Tab-separated table of C-alpha atoms in Angstrom:
chain	number	residue	atom	x	y	z
A	1	MET	CA	-39.741	-113.168	53.856
A	2	LYS	CA	-41.100	-112.134	57.019
A	3	ILE	CA	-40.409	-112.264	60.988
A	4	TRP	CA	-43.635	-112.988	62.776
A	5	ILE	CA	-43.332	-111.529	66.349
A	6	PHE	CA	-46.065	-112.475	68.764
A	7	VAL	CA	-46.814	-110.048	71.552
A	8	GLU	CA	-49.578	-109.632	74.052
A	9	GLY	CA	-51.313	-106.299	73.474
A	10	VAL	CA	-51.979	-103.548	70.949
A	11	SER	CA	-49.939	-101.197	73.080
A	12	ASP	CA	-46.850	-103.368	72.691
A	13	LYS	CA	-47.453	-103.443	68.913
A	14	ASN	CA	-47.702	-99.625	68.548
A	15	ALA	CA	-44.655	-98.938	70.732
A	16	LEU	CA	-42.419	-101.507	68.990
A	17	THR	CA	-43.562	-100.437	65.419
A	18	ALA	CA	-42.436	-96.792	66.701
A	19	LEU	CA	-39.105	-97.957	67.858
A	20	TRP	CA	-38.319	-100.279	64.977
A	21	ASP	CA	-39.091	-97.860	62.052
A	22	GLU	CA	-35.402	-97.665	60.959
A	23	TRP	CA	-34.793	-101.524	61.317
A	24	ARG	CA	-37.960	-102.039	59.188
A	25	LEU	CA	-36.556	-99.818	56.357
A	26	LYS	CA	-33.375	-101.921	56.428
A	27	LEU	CA	-35.113	-105.145	56.461
A	28	ARG	CA	-37.226	-104.047	53.469
A	29	GLU	CA	-33.987	-103.137	51.536
A	30	ASN	CA	-33.169	-106.639	51.958
A	31	ASN	CA	-36.430	-108.518	51.206
A	32	TRP	CA	-37.445	-108.894	54.684
A	33	ASP	CA	-40.170	-107.458	56.741
A	34	TYR	CA	-41.756	-108.070	60.146
A	35	ARG	CA	-45.285	-108.374	61.284
A	36	LEU	CA	-46.255	-107.940	64.982
A	37	VAL	CA	-49.257	-110.222	65.992
A	38	VAL	CA	-51.283	-109.489	68.974
A	39	LEU	CA	-52.613	-112.346	71.028
A	40	ARG	CA	-54.851	-110.217	73.578
A	41	GLY	CA	-53.232	-110.597	76.924
A	42	LYS	CA	-50.887	-113.165	78.651
A	43	PRO	CA	-53.385	-115.769	79.394
A	44	LYS	CA	-54.529	-115.949	75.753
A	45	TYR	CA	-50.886	-115.622	74.635
A	46	MET	CA	-49.826	-118.745	76.712
A	47	LYS	CA	-52.757	-120.660	75.244
A	48	LYS	CA	-52.305	-119.673	71.540
A	49	ILE	CA	-48.541	-119.297	70.949
A	50	GLY	CA	-47.818	-122.994	70.519
A	51	HIS	CA	-50.324	-123.347	67.606
A	52	SER	CA	-49.969	-119.742	66.245
A	53	ALA	CA	-46.226	-120.087	66.045
A	54	ALA	CA	-46.284	-123.634	64.559
A	55	GLN	CA	-48.569	-122.455	61.886
A	56	LYS	CA	-46.334	-119.622	60.608
A	57	LEU	CA	-43.193	-121.836	60.824
A	58	ILE	CA	-45.182	-124.516	58.611
A	59	GLU	CA	-46.459	-122.021	56.114
A	60	SER	CA	-43.232	-120.807	55.020
A	61	GLU	CA	-39.830	-122.539	55.056
A	62	ASN	CA	-38.071	-119.236	55.229
A	63	ASP	CA	-40.146	-117.153	57.600
A	64	LEU	CA	-38.808	-116.513	61.356
A	65	VAL	CA	-41.024	-116.683	64.409
A	66	ILE	CA	-40.397	-114.574	67.729
A	67	GLY	CA	-42.415	-115.173	70.898
A	68	LEU	CA	-42.289	-111.763	72.975
A	69	PRO	CA	-44.831	-111.846	75.736
A	70	ASP	CA	-44.194	-109.892	79.162
A	71	LEU	CA	-42.478	-111.695	81.743
A	72	TYR	CA	-44.734	-110.078	84.320
A	73	PRO	CA	-46.731	-111.546	85.952
A	74	THR	CA	-45.362	-115.120	86.605
A	75	LYS	CA	-47.449	-116.216	89.652
A	76	ASP	CA	-50.725	-116.436	87.842
A	77	PHE	CA	-49.497	-119.310	85.729
A	78	LYS	CA	-49.692	-122.722	86.625
A	79	GLY	CA	-49.377	-126.326	85.210
A	80	GLU	CA	-47.875	-126.339	81.654
A	81	TYR	CA	-47.676	-122.609	81.591
A	82	SER	CA	-45.871	-122.348	84.859
A	83	HIS	CA	-42.873	-120.033	84.920
A	84	ASN	CA	-40.926	-117.858	87.470
A	85	SER	CA	-38.134	-116.503	85.390
A	86	LEU	CA	-37.234	-115.470	81.716
A	87	ALA	CA	-35.386	-118.828	81.193
A	88	GLU	CA	-38.655	-120.704	82.194
A	89	LEU	CA	-40.912	-118.732	80.081
A	90	GLN	CA	-38.643	-119.090	77.155
A	91	ASN	CA	-38.628	-123.101	77.744
A	92	VAL	CA	-42.405	-123.067	78.152
A	93	GLN	CA	-42.918	-121.302	74.708
A	94	ILE	CA	-40.336	-123.642	73.041
A	95	LYS	CA	-42.228	-126.822	74.536
A	96	LEU	CA	-45.727	-125.488	73.414
A	97	VAL	CA	-44.527	-124.654	69.921
A	98	LYS	CA	-42.720	-128.065	69.628
A	99	GLN	CA	-45.852	-129.876	70.826
A	100	SER	CA	-48.023	-128.180	68.208
A	101	LEU	CA	-45.428	-128.998	65.414
A	102	ASN	CA	-45.258	-132.581	66.553
A	103	LYS	CA	-49.264	-132.698	66.090
A	104	SER	CA	-49.161	-131.630	62.638
A	105	PRO	CA	-49.189	-134.282	59.918
A	106	LYS	CA	-47.132	-131.907	57.657
A	107	VAL	CA	-44.121	-132.063	60.174
A	108	ARG	CA	-41.599	-134.952	59.974
A	109	LYS	CA	-38.974	-133.536	62.425
A	110	ALA	CA	-40.089	-130.604	64.642
A	111	GLN	CA	-36.517	-129.491	65.216
A	112	ASN	CA	-35.991	-128.458	61.613
A	113	TYR	CA	-38.715	-125.904	62.254
A	114	MET	CA	-37.714	-125.033	65.602
A	115	ASN	CA	-34.392	-123.649	64.289
A	116	ARG	CA	-36.471	-120.682	63.101
A	117	PHE	CA	-38.365	-119.814	66.365
A	118	TYR	CA	-36.966	-117.635	69.047
A	119	ALA	CA	-38.571	-117.582	72.455
A	120	SER	CA	-38.094	-114.392	74.240
A	121	ALA	CA	-40.039	-111.796	76.452
A	122	LEU	CA	-40.085	-108.275	77.530
A	123	LYS	CA	-38.459	-108.393	80.788
A	124	HIS	CA	-40.571	-107.456	82.766
A	125	ASP	CA	-42.908	-105.378	80.549
A	126	LEU	CA	-42.718	-103.133	77.534
A	127	GLU	CA	-41.999	-100.133	79.792
A	128	MET	CA	-38.425	-101.251	80.377
A	129	LEU	CA	-37.904	-99.826	76.900
A	130	LEU	CA	-39.174	-96.433	78.292
A	131	LEU	CA	-36.641	-96.494	81.141
A	132	ALA	CA	-33.914	-97.514	78.551
A	133	ALA	CA	-34.941	-94.328	76.642
A	134	HIS	CA	-33.922	-92.134	79.579
A	135	GLU	CA	-33.378	-88.893	77.856
A	136	GLN	CA	-36.637	-89.129	75.642
A	137	LEU	CA	-38.661	-89.868	78.797
A	138	ARG	CA	-36.998	-87.103	80.698
A	139	LEU	CA	-37.929	-84.551	77.961
A	140	LYS	CA	-41.475	-85.931	77.708
A	141	LEU	CA	-42.139	-85.580	81.556
A	142	GLU	CA	-40.043	-82.441	82.057
A	143	ILE	CA	-38.933	-83.605	85.516
A	144	ASN	CA	-35.761	-85.307	86.819
A	145	VAL	CA	-35.805	-89.004	85.964
A	146	PRO	CA	-33.318	-91.491	87.564
A	147	LYS	CA	-31.125	-92.966	84.995
A	148	VAL	CA	-31.622	-96.932	85.088
A	149	GLU	CA	-28.534	-98.843	83.554
A	150	LEU	CA	-30.209	-102.217	83.475
A	151	PRO	CA	-33.956	-101.543	83.182
A	152	GLU	CA	-34.613	-105.402	82.601
A	153	ASP	CA	-33.452	-105.979	86.184
A	154	GLN	CA	-36.351	-104.127	87.846
A	155	ASN	CA	-38.109	-106.325	90.447
A	156	ASN	CA	-40.970	-108.535	89.074
A	157	ASP	CA	-43.377	-107.297	92.038
A	158	ARG	CA	-42.902	-103.820	90.792
A	159	PRO	CA	-42.371	-104.055	86.953
A	160	PRO	CA	-41.365	-101.035	84.788
A	161	LYS	CA	-44.845	-99.896	84.039
A	162	TYR	CA	-45.421	-99.161	87.844
A	163	ILE	CA	-42.356	-97.041	87.799
A	164	ILE	CA	-43.327	-95.105	84.577
A	165	LYS	CA	-46.821	-94.488	86.055
A	166	ASP	CA	-45.221	-92.925	89.254
A	167	TYR	CA	-42.908	-90.802	87.088
A	168	PHE	CA	-45.983	-89.495	85.220
A	169	HIS	CA	-47.899	-88.816	88.248
A	170	LYS	CA	-45.061	-86.622	89.528
A	171	SER	CA	-45.078	-84.681	86.291
A	172	LYS	CA	-47.507	-82.209	84.996
A	173	LEU	CA	-49.143	-84.952	82.586
A	174	LYS	CA	-50.288	-87.015	85.793
A	175	ASN	CA	-51.545	-90.154	83.839
A	176	TYR	CA	-49.601	-92.384	81.724
A	177	ASP	CA	-51.474	-93.690	78.602
A	178	GLU	CA	-49.539	-96.616	77.105
A	179	ALA	CA	-51.330	-96.450	73.815
A	180	THR	CA	-49.931	-92.911	72.971
A	181	ASP	CA	-47.124	-92.129	75.318
A	182	ALA	CA	-44.941	-95.139	74.653
A	183	PRO	CA	-44.961	-94.825	70.940
A	184	GLU	CA	-44.243	-91.198	71.226
A	185	ILE	CA	-41.303	-91.680	73.508
A	186	LEU	CA	-39.829	-94.656	71.609
A	187	ARG	CA	-40.328	-92.897	68.275
A	188	LYS	CA	-37.716	-90.389	69.259
A	189	ALA	CA	-35.274	-92.978	70.604
A	190	THR	CA	-32.704	-95.109	68.693
A	191	LEU	CA	-32.292	-98.790	68.950
A	192	SER	CA	-28.631	-98.474	69.722
A	193	GLU	CA	-29.308	-96.323	72.906
A	194	ILE	CA	-32.009	-98.618	73.946
A	195	VAL	CA	-29.792	-101.984	74.010
A	196	LEU	CA	-26.411	-100.351	74.704
A	197	THR	CA	-24.939	-98.116	77.275
A	198	GLU	CA	-22.573	-95.250	76.348
A	199	LEU	CA	-19.836	-97.731	76.986
A	200	GLY	CA	-21.129	-100.226	74.640
A	201	ARG	CA	-22.411	-102.517	77.344
A	202	PRO	CA	-25.761	-104.266	77.068
A	203	ARG	CA	-28.548	-102.248	78.729
A	204	CYS	CA	-31.354	-104.614	77.867
A	205	PRO	CA	-29.582	-107.940	77.397
A	206	ALA	CA	-32.616	-110.239	76.541
A	207	PHE	CA	-33.907	-107.562	74.215
A	208	LYS	CA	-30.519	-107.231	72.471
A	209	GLU	CA	-30.213	-110.963	72.198
A	210	MET	CA	-33.602	-111.231	70.401
A	211	LEU	CA	-32.609	-108.485	67.894
A	212	ASP	CA	-29.094	-110.207	67.458
A	213	TRP	CA	-30.802	-113.519	66.661
A	214	ALA	CA	-33.017	-111.778	64.093
A	215	GLY	CA	-29.950	-110.077	62.700
A	216	GLU	CA	-28.138	-113.355	62.502
A	217	LYS	CA	-30.799	-115.064	60.694
A	218	THR	CA	-31.736	-112.195	58.164
A	219	GLY	CA	-28.305	-110.711	57.667
A	220	VAL	CA	-29.782	-107.442	58.662
A	221	ILE	CA	-28.390	-105.811	61.731
A	222	ALA	CA	-31.105	-103.805	63.861
A	223	TYR	CA	-29.017	-101.351	65.601
């Protein structure tokens, strides 16, 4: 049984794979696994997620599907893809997947399949996870990095990736390479410190809720 997780880019896939190493081991011990599927950028993601997610839901009656694009940017999307918040992006994904299910001759009742689909997003982009991995980021850069308690709340006009690039520029490394730096930092972090503060409060609520949904469905707690 699998969890199919649709993301925008290869860098998202590599970084999440590094972060989820221990979760994958626990999933495999319980006859589950996950697959990260890259849809090549947000415009293509929005065009493909409906059909791609519906196809996976139809192919297996047990598999789960998660939509995990970046929330940023929002202003470039109009019409049926229009969204200005996480909730709106979740609703757009749900609508697109349901529409694709309803078009399939194999589907009698779309909602029976939709129970295995979870619409989420990286709010506002993958780099919010690097802000959450504060100690690992600080050790990588060897500079003082301000601690962000709620990295998902960064302004949509200046998403976490911009902030990470600024930090790198101030360090001896100068340039941030998302393909290599993000996986390196997240590989050294634990999921529990990413999603929860030292006091046990949600640090990345939307990311945590997605993992909690997967944990409830699979019986395998991620952190």
